[in-house]
Amino acid sequence: MCNNGLRWRFGLGTILASWAIITFPLSATAAEEGDDEYGHALDWVPADASLFSTSLQLKRQIDIVADSNAWQAFREIPSVAMVWQMAEMQVMNPDGPAAMFWQLMELPENQQLAAMLGEMFSNEIAFYAAADVEKLIELGAIIQGSKIAPLIQAAFGEADDPNQARLAMIVESIVEDPSLLAVPQAVLAFSIEDEEAAATQLKRLEVLANMALKQSPLDVQVEREEIGESEFLVLTLDGTMIPWEVEAPAGTNIDQETYDSLREIVSEKELTIALGVWNGYILLSIGEDAEHLETLGEGDLLADKKELEYLEEHLEEDVVGIQYASAEVVRSQVIVAEDVDDIVPDLEELINTWDQIPDSMRESLVEDLHSFADDVKGYLPVPGAMTSCTLLTDTGYESFTYNWTPQPRLDASQALEIANHLGGSPIIAIAARGTHNPEDYELLAKWVGKGIKYFQEFGLEELDDDDRELAKKAMDIALPILERIDATTREFLIPAFEDSQSALVIDADVTSKQWHSDMPESFTPLPMAEVALVMGVSDVESLAKAMAEYHQIAQDLVEAIRKENPEAIPADYEIPAPEVNETDDGTLYTWSLGDDLDEQIVLVGAVGEHVAAFATSTNLAERVLAEEPVAEPEALSGAEEPRAVLAGIDFAALIDAIGPWIEYGIRTSVLEGEGLDNDPADDPSQAQDICSQVKTGLEILKCFRSAWSEVTEDEDGVWVTHTVSEFTDLEQ
């Protein structure tokens, strides 16, 4: 009995264990599949998508705004309330222009349409385009003039009208590379819940569209086709439907052969538009055909790409937006080394054929053109893919962007100490650490030198005798000065700034009621923008020597000009020496800007132990010299962690700085510049009403509190931008 019991238990255990072993992979697979279902477009967008974007939880975000105290306060602003009431009266007036609309909305099918449109813009709107979109983006860049070759050729073309020259270049670009006119495979998707209602509305659209097409000169109609397991309305157009003229348009630089080639290229193009309901979405597809819709959601997906894997940790949070761009898409929007190679032959031809260039100059210009192109290419990006997502948080938004484009001139290997020298709580601040590249200055000096050489050898010859003599005298003064500047920069300035950290700080901590003597005095103190450029210093002694030498060079330049032309500069003029003051954190060198300006506005050079700054007020100069951690969000890395860039804006503080000036401007206009130093409470009611409403509007704008971003580099060389935006509602 006992043995039978053991055998029974062993047998049952074996069966259960065997069942578990067999079914565990299936269960795990099911769980994994469940985990991979994001509940949005990443579940089905194909892997060949080069461009992708989806916006999620749209209605929720709108509701947050609509339910906020800020929106209620906006509605209660008297001028807004009046306009709102007038609009409502017009909309609801049974005899008004909207009467026909409300009558139509009484029909059940139109109510269904309104509900469907509401759904379409409530949950998710997604877009993706396949690889052929890259060429279309490249064509767009050519049209905008952001590509070098068409821009140069349009500028130096034979046409009198540069716009016509550019048009000709666009056409020639298409003829040379017909793929630029590719019809991109793109899909716009709207998430819906009521598919039956959407199908009903598509039937209505089919009837209306075909009625409209019958009135058009086009011999086409909308067809209903089954693609995959869904029905779509399909409209197919082609280039032969365009009413081409036989002759090339007059007044353009397009020759007949080029025009005929363009017409042939366009005539061979087909455009297929498909609209249908698929898997909880209304899809609008544009492309040469609609075959890609048959396998939508099958096979390899965009979500499986390594670039999207970087978003995995964030997609479990409250996602409201996802974007992706392939390296090829990024490449199509920027100038890269290959673009420079493409333009060099055109510029070389221009040099050899332009009659305004002396023959003796052509050979050296061509040689320097190739050298300059090689130098420029070293500064151009090697495009990589980019992906990002945006999260909805309790205090606003948080976004993460991953960029595979190398950033060789940024250094994210160590902490950004200069972030502790941004004045504590600046309105705007941008801080960065670059790589130390003395060769950058070498290149600058090289091409400045070549420019001077060309002017001496060729430019002087183009001047008349008097101007040539003046230019030679100017060169006699300038060249020794430039040589001294060059020597000082190499010996002292570059070593002083080897740290390669820099920052731009904008604040408004100083106030005055009258910033300029010609300005009417204000009752309310007015903040003034303060700007500081802050740089990390590696060698304070070298910096001091550089500044002293530059000051002496400037004074010697004054003397040289005065010696050449005594009337140009007064005999007793000298470059003013600064007022020098010591602080706990360094030394301030201050220059006054004149008696007409408030004494708080000055030029200040500030030098501390590890930083130096140029500022427009002693207040800001002292604050950036002092070491104080910047008021950045806790979600960011913090001052002790490695990062290359930190940037932020205190938007609420910006509004606080702008507000008094807006009030000052309103009072100046209403009071016609009189009595601005009186209490605004005594102003005419018109001025008080306007100022009151503007103040309410500004308080609403301050609901956007701040935005801060940092840039770091991960162990794989991917550059990560982390941004935190904070919003706060108005109090009841």
PDB file of C-alpha atoms in Angstrom, residues 67-309:
ATOM      1  CA  ASP A  67      -9.597  70.909 -16.220  1.00  0.00           C
ATOM      2  CA  SER A  68      -6.845  73.183 -14.925  1.00  0.00           C
ATOM      3  CA  ASN A  69      -7.256  76.351 -12.905  1.00  0.00           C
ATOM      4  CA  ALA A  70      -5.066  78.079 -15.486  1.00  0.00           C
ATOM      5  CA  TRP A  71      -7.560  77.391 -18.280  1.00  0.00           C
ATOM      6  CA  GLN A  72     -10.408  78.610 -16.107  1.00  0.00           C
ATOM      7  CA  ALA A  73      -8.451  81.772 -15.310  1.00  0.00           C
ATOM      8  CA  PHE A  74      -7.803  82.296 -19.018  1.00  0.00           C
ATOM      9  CA  ARG A  75     -11.516  81.929 -19.765  1.00  0.00           C
ATOM     10  CA  GLU A  76     -12.299  84.501 -17.059  1.00  0.00           C
ATOM     11  CA  ILE A  77     -10.030  87.234 -18.457  1.00  0.00           C
ATOM     12  CA  PRO A  78     -12.611  89.912 -19.366  1.00  0.00           C
ATOM     13  CA  SER A  79     -11.525  90.364 -22.987  1.00  0.00           C
ATOM     14  CA  VAL A  80     -11.304  86.597 -23.508  1.00  0.00           C
ATOM     15  CA  ALA A  81     -14.674  86.024 -21.826  1.00  0.00           C
ATOM     16  CA  MET A  82     -16.288  88.636 -24.067  1.00  0.00           C
ATOM     17  CA  VAL A  83     -14.855  87.122 -27.260  1.00  0.00           C
ATOM     18  CA  TRP A  84     -15.799  83.633 -26.060  1.00  0.00           C
ATOM     19  CA  GLN A  85     -19.368  84.716 -25.336  1.00  0.00           C
ATOM     20  CA  MET A  86     -19.701  86.406 -28.725  1.00  0.00           C
ATOM     21  CA  ALA A  87     -18.386  83.288 -30.455  1.00  0.00           C
ATOM     22  CA  GLU A  88     -20.855  81.089 -28.562  1.00  0.00           C
ATOM     23  CA  MET A  89     -23.708  83.389 -29.528  1.00  0.00           C
ATOM     24  CA  GLN A  90     -22.727  83.162 -33.183  1.00  0.00           C
ATOM     25  CA  VAL A  91     -22.311  79.400 -33.056  1.00  0.00           C
ATOM     26  CA  MET A  92     -25.580  78.762 -31.219  1.00  0.00           C
ATOM     27  CA  ASN A  93     -27.660  81.352 -33.095  1.00  0.00           C
ATOM     28  CA  PRO A  94     -30.382  79.386 -34.955  1.00  0.00           C
ATOM     29  CA  ASP A  95     -30.386  82.033 -37.681  1.00  0.00           C
ATOM     30  CA  GLY A  96     -26.610  82.437 -37.816  1.00  0.00           C
ATOM     31  CA  PRO A  97     -24.011  81.022 -40.202  1.00  0.00           C
ATOM     32  CA  ALA A  98     -23.700  77.853 -38.090  1.00  0.00           C
ATOM     33  CA  ALA A  99     -27.406  77.029 -38.317  1.00  0.00           C
ATOM     34  CA  MET A 100     -26.951  74.730 -41.310  1.00  0.00           C
ATOM     35  CA  PHE A 101     -24.154  72.921 -39.472  1.00  0.00           C
ATOM     36  CA  TRP A 102     -26.341  72.219 -36.438  1.00  0.00           C
ATOM     37  CA  GLN A 103     -29.149  70.995 -38.663  1.00  0.00           C
ATOM     38  CA  LEU A 104     -26.769  68.576 -40.334  1.00  0.00           C
ATOM     39  CA  MET A 105     -25.495  67.457 -36.935  1.00  0.00           C
ATOM     40  CA  GLU A 106     -28.992  66.306 -36.027  1.00  0.00           C
ATOM     41  CA  LEU A 107     -28.588  63.458 -38.517  1.00  0.00           C
ATOM     42  CA  PRO A 108     -27.436  60.241 -36.789  1.00  0.00           C
ATOM     43  CA  GLU A 109     -24.787  59.549 -39.412  1.00  0.00           C
ATOM     44  CA  ASN A 110     -23.224  62.976 -38.848  1.00  0.00           C
ATOM     45  CA  GLN A 111     -23.278  62.501 -35.095  1.00  0.00           C
ATOM     46  CA  GLN A 112     -21.506  59.219 -35.700  1.00  0.00           C
ATOM     47  CA  LEU A 113     -18.952  61.059 -37.868  1.00  0.00           C
ATOM     48  CA  ALA A 114     -18.327  63.630 -35.126  1.00  0.00           C
ATOM     49  CA  ALA A 115     -17.832  60.881 -32.557  1.00  0.00           C
ATOM     50  CA  MET A 116     -15.417  59.087 -34.869  1.00  0.00           C
ATOM     51  CA  LEU A 117     -13.398  62.257 -35.467  1.00  0.00           C
ATOM     52  CA  GLY A 118     -13.244  62.756 -31.717  1.00  0.00           C
ATOM     53  CA  GLU A 119     -11.877  59.227 -31.324  1.00  0.00           C
ATOM     54  CA  MET A 120      -9.288  59.767 -34.045  1.00  0.00           C
ATOM     55  CA  PHE A 121      -7.733  62.644 -32.129  1.00  0.00           C
ATOM     56  CA  SER A 122      -8.177  61.212 -28.624  1.00  0.00           C
ATOM     57  CA  ASN A 123      -5.825  58.270 -28.279  1.00  0.00           C
ATOM     58  CA  GLU A 124      -3.022  57.923 -30.798  1.00  0.00           C
ATOM     59  CA  ILE A 125      -1.876  59.465 -34.060  1.00  0.00           C
ATOM     60  CA  ALA A 126       1.037  57.630 -35.662  1.00  0.00           C
ATOM     61  CA  PHE A 127       3.059  58.175 -38.812  1.00  0.00           C
ATOM     62  CA  TYR A 128       5.765  56.203 -40.529  1.00  0.00           C
ATOM     63  CA  ALA A 129       7.543  56.348 -43.862  1.00  0.00           C
ATOM     64  CA  ALA A 130       9.709  53.731 -45.538  1.00  0.00           C
ATOM     65  CA  ALA A 131      13.249  54.146 -46.836  1.00  0.00           C
ATOM     66  CA  ASP A 132      12.215  55.953 -50.025  1.00  0.00           C
ATOM     67  CA  VAL A 133      11.254  59.021 -47.970  1.00  0.00           C
ATOM     68  CA  GLU A 134      14.945  59.852 -47.618  1.00  0.00           C
ATOM     69  CA  LYS A 135      15.183  60.935 -51.243  1.00  0.00           C
ATOM     70  CA  LEU A 136      12.095  63.102 -50.913  1.00  0.00           C
ATOM     71  CA  ILE A 137      13.637  64.808 -47.872  1.00  0.00           C
ATOM     72  CA  GLU A 138      16.823  65.333 -49.863  1.00  0.00           C
ATOM     73  CA  LEU A 139      14.787  66.944 -52.642  1.00  0.00           C
ATOM     74  CA  GLY A 140      13.163  69.172 -50.034  1.00  0.00           C
ATOM     75  CA  ALA A 141      16.616  70.231 -48.874  1.00  0.00           C
ATOM     76  CA  ILE A 142      17.548  71.110 -52.454  1.00  0.00           C
ATOM     77  CA  ILE A 143      14.362  73.144 -52.887  1.00  0.00           C
ATOM     78  CA  GLN A 144      15.034  75.033 -49.644  1.00  0.00           C
ATOM     79  CA  GLY A 145      18.563  75.777 -50.767  1.00  0.00           C
ATOM     80  CA  SER A 146      20.176  73.937 -47.888  1.00  0.00           C
ATOM     81  CA  LYS A 147      22.239  71.760 -50.205  1.00  0.00           C
ATOM     82  CA  ILE A 148      25.492  73.319 -51.328  1.00  0.00           C
ATOM     83  CA  ALA A 149      25.612  72.505 -55.030  1.00  0.00           C
ATOM     84  CA  PRO A 150      22.245  73.950 -56.130  1.00  0.00           C
ATOM     85  CA  LEU A 151      22.802  76.992 -53.923  1.00  0.00           C
ATOM     86  CA  ILE A 152      26.206  77.799 -55.430  1.00  0.00           C
ATOM     87  CA  GLN A 153      25.132  77.084 -58.970  1.00  0.00           C
ATOM     88  CA  ALA A 154      22.028  79.229 -58.586  1.00  0.00           C
ATOM     89  CA  ALA A 155      24.122  82.076 -57.205  1.00  0.00           C
ATOM     90  CA  PHE A 156      26.682  81.930 -60.021  1.00  0.00           C
ATOM     91  CA  GLY A 157      24.451  80.706 -62.826  1.00  0.00           C
ATOM     92  CA  GLU A 158      24.024  82.466 -66.128  1.00  0.00           C
ATOM     93  CA  ALA A 159      20.424  83.497 -65.471  1.00  0.00           C
ATOM     94  CA  ASP A 160      19.677  87.067 -64.494  1.00  0.00           C
ATOM     95  CA  ASP A 161      17.082  85.840 -61.997  1.00  0.00           C
ATOM     96  CA  PRO A 162      18.622  83.716 -59.194  1.00  0.00           C
ATOM     97  CA  ASN A 163      15.212  82.140 -58.514  1.00  0.00           C
ATOM     98  CA  GLN A 164      15.006  80.907 -62.094  1.00  0.00           C
ATOM     99  CA  ALA A 165      18.544  79.585 -61.810  1.00  0.00           C
ATOM    100  CA  ARG A 166      17.580  77.713 -58.658  1.00  0.00           C
ATOM    101  CA  LEU A 167      14.453  76.298 -60.333  1.00  0.00           C
ATOM    102  CA  ALA A 168      16.610  75.078 -63.188  1.00  0.00           C
ATOM    103  CA  MET A 169      18.994  73.446 -60.733  1.00  0.00           C
ATOM    104  CA  ILE A 170      16.114  71.667 -58.977  1.00  0.00           C
ATOM    105  CA  VAL A 171      14.894  70.289 -62.293  1.00  0.00           C
ATOM    106  CA  GLU A 172      18.417  69.288 -63.324  1.00  0.00           C
ATOM    107  CA  SER A 173      18.910  67.560 -59.963  1.00  0.00           C
ATOM    108  CA  ILE A 174      15.778  65.478 -60.562  1.00  0.00           C
ATOM    109  CA  VAL A 175      16.825  64.623 -64.112  1.00  0.00           C
ATOM    110  CA  GLU A 176      20.288  63.573 -62.932  1.00  0.00           C
ATOM    111  CA  ASP A 177      18.846  61.520 -60.061  1.00  0.00           C
ATOM    112  CA  PRO A 178      15.210  60.518 -60.762  1.00  0.00           C
ATOM    113  CA  SER A 179      15.042  58.750 -57.389  1.00  0.00           C
ATOM    114  CA  LEU A 180      14.764  62.211 -55.817  1.00  0.00           C
ATOM    115  CA  LEU A 181      11.180  62.212 -57.057  1.00  0.00           C
ATOM    116  CA  ALA A 182      10.351  58.941 -55.358  1.00  0.00           C
ATOM    117  CA  VAL A 183       6.784  58.544 -54.172  1.00  0.00           C
ATOM    118  CA  PRO A 184       7.337  57.714 -50.503  1.00  0.00           C
ATOM    119  CA  GLN A 185       5.577  54.804 -48.877  1.00  0.00           C
ATOM    120  CA  ALA A 186       3.973  56.489 -45.885  1.00  0.00           C
ATOM    121  CA  VAL A 187       1.148  55.691 -43.492  1.00  0.00           C
ATOM    122  CA  LEU A 188      -0.802  57.995 -41.189  1.00  0.00           C
ATOM    123  CA  ALA A 189      -2.753  56.078 -38.539  1.00  0.00           C
ATOM    124  CA  PHE A 190      -5.490  57.169 -36.127  1.00  0.00           C
ATOM    125  CA  SER A 191      -6.398  54.892 -33.243  1.00  0.00           C
ATOM    126  CA  ILE A 192     -10.158  54.258 -32.887  1.00  0.00           C
ATOM    127  CA  GLU A 193     -12.436  52.011 -30.861  1.00  0.00           C
ATOM    128  CA  ASP A 194     -15.616  51.871 -32.968  1.00  0.00           C
ATOM    129  CA  GLU A 195     -14.476  50.145 -36.174  1.00  0.00           C
ATOM    130  CA  GLU A 196     -18.058  49.599 -37.322  1.00  0.00           C
ATOM    131  CA  ALA A 197     -18.750  53.332 -37.254  1.00  0.00           C
ATOM    132  CA  ALA A 198     -15.533  53.982 -39.172  1.00  0.00           C
ATOM    133  CA  ALA A 199     -16.511  51.444 -41.841  1.00  0.00           C
ATOM    134  CA  THR A 200     -19.894  53.144 -42.211  1.00  0.00           C
ATOM    135  CA  GLN A 201     -18.277  56.544 -42.649  1.00  0.00           C
ATOM    136  CA  LEU A 202     -15.876  55.176 -45.258  1.00  0.00           C
ATOM    137  CA  LYS A 203     -18.854  54.005 -47.324  1.00  0.00           C
ATOM    138  CA  ARG A 204     -20.264  57.529 -47.183  1.00  0.00           C
ATOM    139  CA  LEU A 205     -16.874  58.933 -48.170  1.00  0.00           C
ATOM    140  CA  GLU A 206     -16.669  56.566 -51.141  1.00  0.00           C
ATOM    141  CA  VAL A 207     -19.964  57.862 -52.536  1.00  0.00           C
ATOM    142  CA  LEU A 208     -19.097  61.525 -51.948  1.00  0.00           C
ATOM    143  CA  ALA A 209     -15.584  61.171 -53.388  1.00  0.00           C
ATOM    144  CA  ASN A 210     -16.778  59.530 -56.586  1.00  0.00           C
ATOM    145  CA  MET A 211     -19.479  62.167 -57.012  1.00  0.00           C
ATOM    146  CA  ALA A 212     -16.802  64.847 -56.741  1.00  0.00           C
ATOM    147  CA  LEU A 213     -14.430  63.023 -59.124  1.00  0.00           C
ATOM    148  CA  LYS A 214     -17.142  62.849 -61.768  1.00  0.00           C
ATOM    149  CA  GLN A 215     -17.137  66.638 -61.800  1.00  0.00           C
ATOM    150  CA  SER A 216     -13.353  66.772 -62.292  1.00  0.00           C
ATOM    151  CA  PRO A 217     -11.431  66.437 -65.579  1.00  0.00           C
ATOM    152  CA  LEU A 218      -9.650  63.340 -64.229  1.00  0.00           C
ATOM    153  CA  ASP A 219     -10.837  59.979 -65.527  1.00  0.00           C
ATOM    154  CA  VAL A 220     -10.490  58.193 -62.179  1.00  0.00           C
ATOM    155  CA  GLN A 221     -12.663  56.951 -59.371  1.00  0.00           C
ATOM    156  CA  VAL A 222     -12.276  55.571 -55.888  1.00  0.00           C
ATOM    157  CA  GLU A 223     -12.265  51.772 -55.843  1.00  0.00           C
ATOM    158  CA  ARG A 224     -13.042  49.503 -52.912  1.00  0.00           C
ATOM    159  CA  GLU A 225     -10.330  46.854 -52.581  1.00  0.00           C
ATOM    160  CA  GLU A 226      -9.652  44.074 -50.120  1.00  0.00           C
ATOM    161  CA  ILE A 227      -6.061  44.339 -48.933  1.00  0.00           C
ATOM    162  CA  GLY A 228      -5.064  41.633 -46.519  1.00  0.00           C
ATOM    163  CA  GLU A 229      -8.100  41.078 -44.330  1.00  0.00           C
ATOM    164  CA  SER A 230      -9.393  44.658 -44.525  1.00  0.00           C
ATOM    165  CA  GLU A 231     -11.241  46.776 -47.057  1.00  0.00           C
ATOM    166  CA  PHE A 232      -9.708  50.008 -48.289  1.00  0.00           C
ATOM    167  CA  LEU A 233     -10.832  52.838 -50.505  1.00  0.00           C
ATOM    168  CA  VAL A 234      -8.123  53.182 -53.154  1.00  0.00           C
ATOM    169  CA  LEU A 235      -7.440  56.047 -55.551  1.00  0.00           C
ATOM    170  CA  THR A 236      -4.636  55.677 -58.104  1.00  0.00           C
ATOM    171  CA  LEU A 237      -3.160  58.657 -59.949  1.00  0.00           C
ATOM    172  CA  ASP A 238      -0.223  58.897 -62.339  1.00  0.00           C
ATOM    173  CA  GLY A 239       1.969  61.549 -63.907  1.00  0.00           C
ATOM    174  CA  THR A 240       0.271  61.326 -67.312  1.00  0.00           C
ATOM    175  CA  MET A 241      -2.736  63.088 -65.795  1.00  0.00           C
ATOM    176  CA  ILE A 242      -0.731  66.307 -65.510  1.00  0.00           C
ATOM    177  CA  PRO A 243      -1.524  68.608 -68.473  1.00  0.00           C
ATOM    178  CA  TRP A 244       2.056  69.077 -69.693  1.00  0.00           C
ATOM    179  CA  GLU A 245       2.899  71.727 -72.267  1.00  0.00           C
ATOM    180  CA  VAL A 246       4.863  70.435 -75.244  1.00  0.00           C
ATOM    181  CA  GLU A 247       7.388  73.257 -75.120  1.00  0.00           C
ATOM    182  CA  ALA A 248       9.537  74.126 -72.129  1.00  0.00           C
ATOM    183  CA  PRO A 249       8.048  77.080 -70.205  1.00  0.00           C
ATOM    184  CA  ALA A 250       9.248  80.405 -71.524  1.00  0.00           C
ATOM    185  CA  GLY A 251      11.263  82.635 -69.240  1.00  0.00           C
ATOM    186  CA  THR A 252      12.985  79.774 -67.430  1.00  0.00           C
ATOM    187  CA  ASN A 253      16.508  78.412 -67.691  1.00  0.00           C
ATOM    188  CA  ILE A 254      15.182  74.924 -68.429  1.00  0.00           C
ATOM    189  CA  ASP A 255      16.185  73.723 -71.874  1.00  0.00           C
ATOM    190  CA  GLN A 256      13.895  71.529 -73.965  1.00  0.00           C
ATOM    191  CA  GLU A 257      15.896  68.333 -73.452  1.00  0.00           C
ATOM    192  CA  THR A 258      15.847  68.723 -69.666  1.00  0.00           C
ATOM    193  CA  TYR A 259      12.153  69.583 -69.737  1.00  0.00           C
ATOM    194  CA  ASP A 260      11.338  66.491 -71.806  1.00  0.00           C
ATOM    195  CA  SER A 261      13.336  64.313 -69.419  1.00  0.00           C
ATOM    196  CA  LEU A 262      11.488  65.754 -66.433  1.00  0.00           C
ATOM    197  CA  ARG A 263       8.129  65.175 -68.114  1.00  0.00           C
ATOM    198  CA  GLU A 264       9.074  61.569 -68.860  1.00  0.00           C
ATOM    199  CA  ILE A 265      10.212  60.955 -65.275  1.00  0.00           C
ATOM    200  CA  VAL A 266       7.050  62.438 -63.775  1.00  0.00           C
ATOM    201  CA  SER A 267       4.767  60.678 -66.273  1.00  0.00           C
ATOM    202  CA  GLU A 268       6.097  57.308 -65.150  1.00  0.00           C
ATOM    203  CA  LYS A 269       5.248  57.985 -61.518  1.00  0.00           C
ATOM    204  CA  GLU A 270       2.163  56.534 -59.858  1.00  0.00           C
ATOM    205  CA  LEU A 271       0.544  57.671 -56.642  1.00  0.00           C
ATOM    206  CA  THR A 272      -1.784  55.357 -54.757  1.00  0.00           C
ATOM    207  CA  ILE A 273      -3.881  56.657 -51.877  1.00  0.00           C
ATOM    208  CA  ALA A 274      -5.566  54.056 -49.680  1.00  0.00           C
ATOM    209  CA  LEU A 275      -7.917  54.691 -46.764  1.00  0.00           C
ATOM    210  CA  GLY A 276      -9.317  51.943 -44.588  1.00  0.00           C
ATOM    211  CA  VAL A 277      -9.964  50.468 -41.167  1.00  0.00           C
ATOM    212  CA  TRP A 278      -7.376  48.022 -39.869  1.00  0.00           C
ATOM    213  CA  ASN A 279      -6.842  46.481 -36.453  1.00  0.00           C
ATOM    214  CA  GLY A 280      -8.274  49.371 -34.428  1.00  0.00           C
ATOM    215  CA  TYR A 281      -6.859  52.105 -36.659  1.00  0.00           C
ATOM    216  CA  ILE A 282      -7.977  54.259 -39.538  1.00  0.00           C
ATOM    217  CA  LEU A 283      -5.061  54.084 -41.960  1.00  0.00           C
ATOM    218  CA  LEU A 284      -4.242  56.591 -44.678  1.00  0.00           C
ATOM    219  CA  SER A 285      -1.546  55.161 -46.938  1.00  0.00           C
ATOM    220  CA  ILE A 286       0.346  57.003 -49.663  1.00  0.00           C
ATOM    221  CA  GLY A 287       2.814  55.335 -52.004  1.00  0.00           C
ATOM    222  CA  GLU A 288       3.374  53.934 -55.460  1.00  0.00           C
ATOM    223  CA  ASP A 289       1.037  51.104 -54.456  1.00  0.00           C
ATOM    224  CA  ALA A 290      -0.744  49.747 -51.400  1.00  0.00           C
ATOM    225  CA  GLU A 291       0.788  46.271 -51.360  1.00  0.00           C
ATOM    226  CA  HIS A 292       2.689  46.958 -48.133  1.00  0.00           C
ATOM    227  CA  LEU A 293      -0.643  47.029 -46.286  1.00  0.00           C
ATOM    228  CA  GLU A 294      -1.158  43.309 -46.970  1.00  0.00           C
ATOM    229  CA  THR A 295       1.591  42.298 -44.530  1.00  0.00           C
ATOM    230  CA  LEU A 296       1.308  45.138 -42.052  1.00  0.00           C
ATOM    231  CA  GLY A 297       2.204  43.938 -38.565  1.00  0.00           C
ATOM    232  CA  GLU A 298       3.859  40.765 -39.855  1.00  0.00           C
ATOM    233  CA  GLY A 299       7.548  39.951 -40.110  1.00  0.00           C
ATOM    234  CA  ASP A 300      10.302  42.112 -38.658  1.00  0.00           C
ATOM    235  CA  LEU A 301       9.137  45.168 -36.762  1.00  0.00           C
ATOM    236  CA  LEU A 302      10.695  48.533 -36.076  1.00  0.00           C
ATOM    237  CA  ALA A 303      10.433  47.755 -32.360  1.00  0.00           C
ATOM    238  CA  ASP A 304      12.974  44.950 -32.849  1.00  0.00           C
ATOM    239  CA  LYS A 305      15.723  47.318 -34.014  1.00  0.00           C
ATOM    240  CA  LYS A 306      18.585  47.950 -31.609  1.00  0.00           C
ATOM    241  CA  GLU A 307      17.860  51.688 -31.611  1.00  0.00           C
ATOM    242  CA  LEU A 308      14.374  51.068 -30.233  1.00  0.00           C
ATOM    243  CA  GLU A 309      15.726  48.730 -27.568  1.00  0.00           C
TER     244      GLU A 309
END
